[in-house]
mmCIF file of N, CA, C and O in Angstrom:
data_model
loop_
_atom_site.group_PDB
_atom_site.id
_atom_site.type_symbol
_atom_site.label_atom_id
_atom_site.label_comp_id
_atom_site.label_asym_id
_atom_site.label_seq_id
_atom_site.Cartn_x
_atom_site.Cartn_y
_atom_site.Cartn_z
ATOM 1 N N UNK A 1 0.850 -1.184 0.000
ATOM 2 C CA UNK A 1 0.000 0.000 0.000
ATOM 3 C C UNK A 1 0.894 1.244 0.000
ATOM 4 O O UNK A 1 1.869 1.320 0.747
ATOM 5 N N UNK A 2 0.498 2.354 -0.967
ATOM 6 C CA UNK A 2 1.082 2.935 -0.669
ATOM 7 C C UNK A 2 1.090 4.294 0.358
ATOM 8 O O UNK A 2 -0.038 4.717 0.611
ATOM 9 N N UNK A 3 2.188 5.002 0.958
ATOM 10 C CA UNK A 3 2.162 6.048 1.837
ATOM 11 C C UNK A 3 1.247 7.263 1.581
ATOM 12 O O UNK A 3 0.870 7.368 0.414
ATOM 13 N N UNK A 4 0.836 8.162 2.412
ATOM 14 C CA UNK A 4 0.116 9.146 2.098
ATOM 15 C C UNK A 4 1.043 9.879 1.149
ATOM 16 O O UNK A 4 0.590 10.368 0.115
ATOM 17 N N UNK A 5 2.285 9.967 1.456
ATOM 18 C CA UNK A 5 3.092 11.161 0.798
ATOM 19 C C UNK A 5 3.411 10.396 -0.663
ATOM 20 O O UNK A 5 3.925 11.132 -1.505
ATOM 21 N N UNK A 6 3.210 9.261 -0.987
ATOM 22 C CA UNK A 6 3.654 8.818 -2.515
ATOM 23 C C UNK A 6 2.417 9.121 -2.951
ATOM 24 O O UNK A 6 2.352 9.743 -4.011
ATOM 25 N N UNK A 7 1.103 8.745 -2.218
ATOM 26 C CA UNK A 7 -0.345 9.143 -2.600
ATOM 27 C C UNK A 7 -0.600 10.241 -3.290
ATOM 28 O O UNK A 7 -1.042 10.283 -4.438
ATOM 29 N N UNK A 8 -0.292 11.250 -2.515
ATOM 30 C CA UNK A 8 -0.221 13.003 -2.845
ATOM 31 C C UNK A 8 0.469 12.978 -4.416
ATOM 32 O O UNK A 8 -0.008 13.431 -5.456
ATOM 33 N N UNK A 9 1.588 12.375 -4.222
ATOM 34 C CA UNK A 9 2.448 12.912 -5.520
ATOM 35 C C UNK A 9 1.714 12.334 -6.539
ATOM 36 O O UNK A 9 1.684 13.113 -7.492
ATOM 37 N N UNK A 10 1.139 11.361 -6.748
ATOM 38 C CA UNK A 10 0.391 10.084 -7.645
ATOM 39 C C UNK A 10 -0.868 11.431 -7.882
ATOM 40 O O UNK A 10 -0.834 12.151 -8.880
ATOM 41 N N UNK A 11 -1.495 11.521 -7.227
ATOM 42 C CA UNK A 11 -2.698 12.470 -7.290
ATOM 43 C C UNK A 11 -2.361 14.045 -7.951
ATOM 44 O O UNK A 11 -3.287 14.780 -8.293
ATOM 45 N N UNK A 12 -1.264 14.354 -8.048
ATOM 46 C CA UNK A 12 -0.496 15.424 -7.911
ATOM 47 C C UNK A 12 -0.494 15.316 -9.627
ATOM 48 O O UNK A 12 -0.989 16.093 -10.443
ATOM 49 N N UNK A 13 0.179 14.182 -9.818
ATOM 50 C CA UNK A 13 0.999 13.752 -11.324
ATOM 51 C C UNK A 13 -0.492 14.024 -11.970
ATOM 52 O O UNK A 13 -0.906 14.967 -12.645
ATOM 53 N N UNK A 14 -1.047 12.989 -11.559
ATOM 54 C CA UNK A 14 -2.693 12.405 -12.498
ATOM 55 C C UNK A 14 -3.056 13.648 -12.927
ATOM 56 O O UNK A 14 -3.159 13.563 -14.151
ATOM 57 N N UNK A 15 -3.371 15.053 -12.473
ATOM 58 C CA UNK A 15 -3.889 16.230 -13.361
ATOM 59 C C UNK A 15 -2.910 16.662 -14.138
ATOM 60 O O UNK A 15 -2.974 17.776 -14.659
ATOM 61 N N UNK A 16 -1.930 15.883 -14.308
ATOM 62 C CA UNK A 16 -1.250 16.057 -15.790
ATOM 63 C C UNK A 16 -0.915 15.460 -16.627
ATOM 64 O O UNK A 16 -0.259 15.979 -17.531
ATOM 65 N N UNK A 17 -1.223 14.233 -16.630
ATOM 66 C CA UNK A 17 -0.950 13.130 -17.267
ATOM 67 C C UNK A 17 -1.405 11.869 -16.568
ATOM 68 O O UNK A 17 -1.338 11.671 -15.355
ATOM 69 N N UNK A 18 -2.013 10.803 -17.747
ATOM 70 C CA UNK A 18 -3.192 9.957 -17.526
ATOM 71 C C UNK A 18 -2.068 8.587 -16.737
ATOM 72 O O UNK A 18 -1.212 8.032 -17.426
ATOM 73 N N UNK A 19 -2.302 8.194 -15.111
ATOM 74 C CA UNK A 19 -1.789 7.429 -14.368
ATOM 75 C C UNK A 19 -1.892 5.826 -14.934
ATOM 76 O O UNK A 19 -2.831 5.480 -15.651
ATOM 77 N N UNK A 20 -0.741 4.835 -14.496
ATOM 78 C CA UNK A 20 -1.336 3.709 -14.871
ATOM 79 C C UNK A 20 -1.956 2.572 -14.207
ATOM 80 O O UNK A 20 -1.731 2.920 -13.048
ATOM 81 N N UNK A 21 -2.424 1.733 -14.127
ATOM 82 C CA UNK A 21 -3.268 1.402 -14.097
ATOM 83 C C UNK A 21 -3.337 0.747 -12.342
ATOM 84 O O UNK A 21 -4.115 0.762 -11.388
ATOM 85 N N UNK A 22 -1.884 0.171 -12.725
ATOM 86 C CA UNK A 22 -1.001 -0.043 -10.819
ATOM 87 C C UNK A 22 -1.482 1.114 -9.984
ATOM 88 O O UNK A 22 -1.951 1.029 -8.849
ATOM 89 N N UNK A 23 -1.316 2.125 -10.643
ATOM 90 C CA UNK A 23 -1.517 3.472 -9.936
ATOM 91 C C UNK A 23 -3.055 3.626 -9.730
ATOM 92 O O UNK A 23 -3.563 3.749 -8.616
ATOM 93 N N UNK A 24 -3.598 3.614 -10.643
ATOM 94 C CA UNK A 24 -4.945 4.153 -10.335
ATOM 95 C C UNK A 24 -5.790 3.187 -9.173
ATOM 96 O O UNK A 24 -6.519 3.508 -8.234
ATOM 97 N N UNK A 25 -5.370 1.953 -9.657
ATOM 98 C CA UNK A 25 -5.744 0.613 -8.330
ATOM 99 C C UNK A 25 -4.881 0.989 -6.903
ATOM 100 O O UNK A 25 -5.438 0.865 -5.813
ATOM 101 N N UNK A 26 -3.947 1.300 -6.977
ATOM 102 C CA UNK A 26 -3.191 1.796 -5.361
ATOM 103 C C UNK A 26 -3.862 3.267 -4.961
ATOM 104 O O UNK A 26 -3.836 3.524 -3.758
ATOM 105 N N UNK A 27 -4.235 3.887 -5.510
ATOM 106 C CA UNK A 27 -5.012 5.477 -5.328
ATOM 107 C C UNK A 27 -6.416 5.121 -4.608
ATOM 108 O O UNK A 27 -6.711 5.359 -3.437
ATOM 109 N N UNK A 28 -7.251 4.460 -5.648
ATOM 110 C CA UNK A 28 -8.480 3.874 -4.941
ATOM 111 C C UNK A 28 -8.235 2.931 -4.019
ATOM 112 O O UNK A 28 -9.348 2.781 -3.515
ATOM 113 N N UNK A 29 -7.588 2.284 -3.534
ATOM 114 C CA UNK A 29 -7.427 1.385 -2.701
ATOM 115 C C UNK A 29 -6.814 1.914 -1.146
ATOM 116 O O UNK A 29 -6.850 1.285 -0.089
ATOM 117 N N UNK A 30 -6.293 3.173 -1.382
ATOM 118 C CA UNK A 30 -5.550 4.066 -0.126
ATOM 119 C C UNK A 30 -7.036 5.116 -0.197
ATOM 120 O O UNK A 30 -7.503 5.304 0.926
ATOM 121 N N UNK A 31 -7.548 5.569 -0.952
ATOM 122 C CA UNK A 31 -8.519 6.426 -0.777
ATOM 123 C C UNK A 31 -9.650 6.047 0.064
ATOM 124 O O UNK A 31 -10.107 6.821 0.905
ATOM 125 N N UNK A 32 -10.206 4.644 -0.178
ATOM 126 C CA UNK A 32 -11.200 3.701 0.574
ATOM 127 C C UNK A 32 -10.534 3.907 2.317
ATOM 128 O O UNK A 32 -11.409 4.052 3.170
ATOM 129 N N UNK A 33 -9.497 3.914 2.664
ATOM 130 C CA UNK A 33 -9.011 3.885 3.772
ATOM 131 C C UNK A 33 -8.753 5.361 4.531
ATOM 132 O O UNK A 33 -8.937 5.618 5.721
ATOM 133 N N UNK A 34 -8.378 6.048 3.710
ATOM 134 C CA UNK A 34 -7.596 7.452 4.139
ATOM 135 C C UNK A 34 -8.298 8.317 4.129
ATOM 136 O O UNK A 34 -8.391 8.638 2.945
ATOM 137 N N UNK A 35 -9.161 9.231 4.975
ATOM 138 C CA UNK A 35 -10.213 10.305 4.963
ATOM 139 C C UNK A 35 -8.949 11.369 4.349
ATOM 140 O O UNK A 35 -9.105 11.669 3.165
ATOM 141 N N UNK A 36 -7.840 11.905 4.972
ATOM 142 C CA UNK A 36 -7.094 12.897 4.664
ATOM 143 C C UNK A 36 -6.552 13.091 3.179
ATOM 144 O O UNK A 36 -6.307 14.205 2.716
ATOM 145 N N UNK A 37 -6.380 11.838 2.442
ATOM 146 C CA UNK A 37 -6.133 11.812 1.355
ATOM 147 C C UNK A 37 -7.276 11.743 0.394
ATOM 148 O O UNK A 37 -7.005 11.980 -0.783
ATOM 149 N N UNK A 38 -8.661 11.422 0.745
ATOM 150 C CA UNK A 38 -9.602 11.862 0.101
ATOM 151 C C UNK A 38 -9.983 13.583 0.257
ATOM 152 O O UNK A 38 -10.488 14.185 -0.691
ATOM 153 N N UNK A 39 -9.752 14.091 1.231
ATOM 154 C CA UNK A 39 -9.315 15.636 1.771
ATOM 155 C C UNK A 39 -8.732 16.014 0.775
ATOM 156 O O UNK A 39 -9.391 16.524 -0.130
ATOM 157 N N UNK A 40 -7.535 15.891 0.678
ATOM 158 C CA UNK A 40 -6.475 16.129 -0.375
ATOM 159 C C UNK A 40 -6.767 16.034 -1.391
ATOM 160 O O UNK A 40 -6.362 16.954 -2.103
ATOM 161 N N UNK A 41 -7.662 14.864 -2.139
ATOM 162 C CA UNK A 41 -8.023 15.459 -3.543
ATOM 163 C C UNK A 41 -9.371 16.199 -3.888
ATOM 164 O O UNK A 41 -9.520 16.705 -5.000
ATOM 165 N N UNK A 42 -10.100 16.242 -3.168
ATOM 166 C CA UNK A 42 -10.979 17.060 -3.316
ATOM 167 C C UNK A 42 -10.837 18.754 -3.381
ATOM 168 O O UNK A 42 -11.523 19.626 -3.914
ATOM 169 N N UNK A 43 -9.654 18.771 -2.606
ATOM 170 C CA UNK A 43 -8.938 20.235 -2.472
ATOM 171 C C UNK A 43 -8.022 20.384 -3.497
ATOM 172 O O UNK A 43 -7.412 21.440 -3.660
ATOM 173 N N UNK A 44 -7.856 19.279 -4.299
ATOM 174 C CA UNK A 44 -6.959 19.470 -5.373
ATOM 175 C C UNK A 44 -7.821 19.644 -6.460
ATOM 176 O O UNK A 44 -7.669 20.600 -7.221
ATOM 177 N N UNK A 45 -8.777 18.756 -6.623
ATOM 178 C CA UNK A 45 -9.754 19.231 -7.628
ATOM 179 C C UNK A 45 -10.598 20.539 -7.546
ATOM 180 O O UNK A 45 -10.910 21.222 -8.522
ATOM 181 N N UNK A 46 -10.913 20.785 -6.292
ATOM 182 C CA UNK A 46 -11.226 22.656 -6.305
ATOM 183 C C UNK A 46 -10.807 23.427 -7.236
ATOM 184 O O UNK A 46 -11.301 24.057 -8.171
ATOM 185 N N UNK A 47 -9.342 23.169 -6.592
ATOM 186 C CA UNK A 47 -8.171 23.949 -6.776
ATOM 187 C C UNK A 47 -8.155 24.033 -8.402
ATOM 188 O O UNK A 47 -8.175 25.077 -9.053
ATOM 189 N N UNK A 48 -8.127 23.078 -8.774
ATOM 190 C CA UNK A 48 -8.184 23.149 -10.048
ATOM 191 C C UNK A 48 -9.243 23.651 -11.281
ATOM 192 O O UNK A 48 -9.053 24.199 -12.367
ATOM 193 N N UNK A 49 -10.068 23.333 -10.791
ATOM 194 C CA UNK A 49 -11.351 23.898 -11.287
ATOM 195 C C UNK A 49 -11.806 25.719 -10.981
ATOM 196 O O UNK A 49 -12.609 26.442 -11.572
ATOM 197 N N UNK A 50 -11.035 25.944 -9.997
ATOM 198 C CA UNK A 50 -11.046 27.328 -9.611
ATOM 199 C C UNK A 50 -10.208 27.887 -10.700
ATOM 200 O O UNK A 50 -10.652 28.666 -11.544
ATOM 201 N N UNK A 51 -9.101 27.507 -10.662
ATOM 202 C CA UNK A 51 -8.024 27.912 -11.820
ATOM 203 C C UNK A 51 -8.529 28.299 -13.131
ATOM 204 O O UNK A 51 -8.583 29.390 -13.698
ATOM 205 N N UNK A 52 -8.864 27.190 -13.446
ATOM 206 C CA UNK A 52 -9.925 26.751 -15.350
ATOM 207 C C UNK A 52 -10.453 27.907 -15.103
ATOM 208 O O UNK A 52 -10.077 28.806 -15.856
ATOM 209 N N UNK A 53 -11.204 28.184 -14.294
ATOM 210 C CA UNK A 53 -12.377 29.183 -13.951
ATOM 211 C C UNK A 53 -11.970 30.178 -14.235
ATOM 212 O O UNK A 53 -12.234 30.655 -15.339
ATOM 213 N N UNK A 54 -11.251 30.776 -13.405
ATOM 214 C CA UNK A 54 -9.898 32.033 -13.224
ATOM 215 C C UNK A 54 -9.817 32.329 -14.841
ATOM 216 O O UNK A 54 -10.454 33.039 -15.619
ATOM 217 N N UNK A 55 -8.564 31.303 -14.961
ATOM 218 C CA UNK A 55 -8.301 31.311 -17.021
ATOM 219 C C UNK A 55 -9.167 31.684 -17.881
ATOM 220 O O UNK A 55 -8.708 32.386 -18.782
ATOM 221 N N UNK A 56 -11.047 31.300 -17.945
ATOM 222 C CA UNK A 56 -11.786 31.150 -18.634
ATOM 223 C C UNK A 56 -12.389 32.983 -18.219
ATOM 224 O O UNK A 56 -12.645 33.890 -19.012
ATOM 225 N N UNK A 57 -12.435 32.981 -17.094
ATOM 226 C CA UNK A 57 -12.890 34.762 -16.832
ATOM 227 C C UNK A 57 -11.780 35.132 -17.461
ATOM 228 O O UNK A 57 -11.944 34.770 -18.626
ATOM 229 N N UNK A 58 -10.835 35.602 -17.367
ATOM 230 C CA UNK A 58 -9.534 36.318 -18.016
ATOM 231 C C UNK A 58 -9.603 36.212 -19.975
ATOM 232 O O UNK A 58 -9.393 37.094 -20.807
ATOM 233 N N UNK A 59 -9.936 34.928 -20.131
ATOM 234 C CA UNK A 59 -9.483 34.864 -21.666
ATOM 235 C C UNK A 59 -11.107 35.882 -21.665
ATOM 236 O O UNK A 59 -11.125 36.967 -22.246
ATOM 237 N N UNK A 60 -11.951 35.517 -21.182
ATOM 238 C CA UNK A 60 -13.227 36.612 -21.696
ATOM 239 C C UNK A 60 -13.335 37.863 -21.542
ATOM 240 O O UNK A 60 -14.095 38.554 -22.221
ATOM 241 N N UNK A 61 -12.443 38.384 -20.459
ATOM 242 C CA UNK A 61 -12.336 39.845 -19.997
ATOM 243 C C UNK A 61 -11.812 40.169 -21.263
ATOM 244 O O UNK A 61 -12.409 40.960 -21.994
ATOM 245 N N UNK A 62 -10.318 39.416 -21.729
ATOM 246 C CA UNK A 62 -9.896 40.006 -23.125
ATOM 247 C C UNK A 62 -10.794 40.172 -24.123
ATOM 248 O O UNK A 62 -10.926 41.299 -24.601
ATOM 249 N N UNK A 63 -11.616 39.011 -24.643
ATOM 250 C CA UNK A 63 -12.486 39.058 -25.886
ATOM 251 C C UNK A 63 -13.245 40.108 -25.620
ATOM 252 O O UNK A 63 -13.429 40.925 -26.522
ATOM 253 N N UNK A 64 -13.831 40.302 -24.353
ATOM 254 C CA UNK A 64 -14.884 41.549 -24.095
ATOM 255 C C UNK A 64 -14.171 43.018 -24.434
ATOM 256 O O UNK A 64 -14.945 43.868 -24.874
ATOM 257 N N UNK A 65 -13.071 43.322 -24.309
ATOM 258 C CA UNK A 65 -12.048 44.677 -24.309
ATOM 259 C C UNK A 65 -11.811 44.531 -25.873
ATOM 260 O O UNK A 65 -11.761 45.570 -26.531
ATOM 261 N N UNK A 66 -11.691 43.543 -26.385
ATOM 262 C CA UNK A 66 -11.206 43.596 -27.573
ATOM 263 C C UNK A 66 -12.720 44.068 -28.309
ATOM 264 O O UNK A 66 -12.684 44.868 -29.244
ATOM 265 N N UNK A 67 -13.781 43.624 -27.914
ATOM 266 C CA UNK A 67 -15.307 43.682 -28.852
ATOM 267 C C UNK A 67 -15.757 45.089 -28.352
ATOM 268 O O UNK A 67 -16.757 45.653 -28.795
ATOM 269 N N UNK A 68 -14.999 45.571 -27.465
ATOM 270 C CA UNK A 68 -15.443 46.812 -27.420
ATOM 271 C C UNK A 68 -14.363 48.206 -27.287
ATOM 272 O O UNK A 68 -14.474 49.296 -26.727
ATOM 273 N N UNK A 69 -13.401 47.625 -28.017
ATOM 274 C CA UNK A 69 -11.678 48.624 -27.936
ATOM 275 C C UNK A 69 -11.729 47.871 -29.249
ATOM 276 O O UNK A 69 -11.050 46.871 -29.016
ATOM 277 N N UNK A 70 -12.158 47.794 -30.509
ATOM 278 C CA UNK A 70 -11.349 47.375 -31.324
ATOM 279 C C UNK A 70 -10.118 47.885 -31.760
ATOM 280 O O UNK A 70 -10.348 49.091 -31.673
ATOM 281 N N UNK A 71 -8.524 47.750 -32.329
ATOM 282 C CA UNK A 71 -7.611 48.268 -32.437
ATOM 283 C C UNK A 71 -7.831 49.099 -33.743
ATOM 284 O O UNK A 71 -7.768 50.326 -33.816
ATOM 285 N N UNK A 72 -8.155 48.045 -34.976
ATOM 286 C CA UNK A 72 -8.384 49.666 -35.817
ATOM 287 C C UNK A 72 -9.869 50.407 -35.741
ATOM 288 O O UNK A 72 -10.429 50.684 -36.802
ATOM 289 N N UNK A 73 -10.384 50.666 -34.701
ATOM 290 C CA UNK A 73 -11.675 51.806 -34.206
ATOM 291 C C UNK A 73 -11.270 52.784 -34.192
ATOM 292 O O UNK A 73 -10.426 53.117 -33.360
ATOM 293 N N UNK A 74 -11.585 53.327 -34.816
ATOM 294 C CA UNK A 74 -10.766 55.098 -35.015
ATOM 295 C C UNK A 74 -11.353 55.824 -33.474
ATOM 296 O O UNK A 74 -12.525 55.825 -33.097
ATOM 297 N N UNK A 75 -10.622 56.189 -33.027
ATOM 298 C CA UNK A 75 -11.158 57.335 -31.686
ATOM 299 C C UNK A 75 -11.360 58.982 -32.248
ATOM 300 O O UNK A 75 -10.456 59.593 -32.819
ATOM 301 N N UNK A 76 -12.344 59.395 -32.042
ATOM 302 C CA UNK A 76 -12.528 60.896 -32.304
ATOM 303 C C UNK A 76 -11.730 61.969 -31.782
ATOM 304 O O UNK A 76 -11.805 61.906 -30.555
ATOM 305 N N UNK A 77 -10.961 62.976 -32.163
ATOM 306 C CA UNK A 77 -10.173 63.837 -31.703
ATOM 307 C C UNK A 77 -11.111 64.583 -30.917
ATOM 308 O O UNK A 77 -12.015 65.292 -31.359
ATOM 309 N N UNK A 78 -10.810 64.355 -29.651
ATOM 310 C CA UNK A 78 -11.294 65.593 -28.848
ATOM 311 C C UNK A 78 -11.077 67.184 -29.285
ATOM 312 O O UNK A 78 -10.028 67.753 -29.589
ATOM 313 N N UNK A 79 -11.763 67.446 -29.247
ATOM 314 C CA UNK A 79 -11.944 69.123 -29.434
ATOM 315 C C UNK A 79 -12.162 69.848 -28.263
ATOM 316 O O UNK A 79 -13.071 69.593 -27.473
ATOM 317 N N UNK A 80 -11.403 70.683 -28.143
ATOM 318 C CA UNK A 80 -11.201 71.264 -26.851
ATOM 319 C C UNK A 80 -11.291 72.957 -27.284
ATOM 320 O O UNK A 80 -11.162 73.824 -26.419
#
């Protein structure tokens, strides 16, 4: 079985690349047992999904500035 702290890293890796199969059977098999390491990924998946989130407001703040700043939009000379 493996340790909480190889657990973490295994859980850690998996949101970046797809675990194998040893792995994914030792993950569920420490998870069934370990409240803290089910803790741990649930706070990792937040975490992550907060992020996406984050990224996905930001790339739209741009499209929104851009649909309403277009670059060649001519601006009117103030007259003063």
């Amino acid at each position: 079985m493996k340790t909480c702290a190889e657990l973490t890293q295994l859980l850690s890796e998996a949101q970046d690349k797809k675990p194998s199969f040893a792995d994914k059977w030792a993950t569920r098999t420490h998870l069934m047992m370990c409240r803290g390491c089910r803790n741990y990924e649930k706070q990792l998946n937040f975490l992550r999904e907060a992020v996406r989130g984050y990224a996905r407001g930001r790339a739209d703040d741009r499209n929104q500035d851009r649909m309403e700043n277009p670059k060649d939009k001519k601006i009117p000379d103030s007259q003063s």
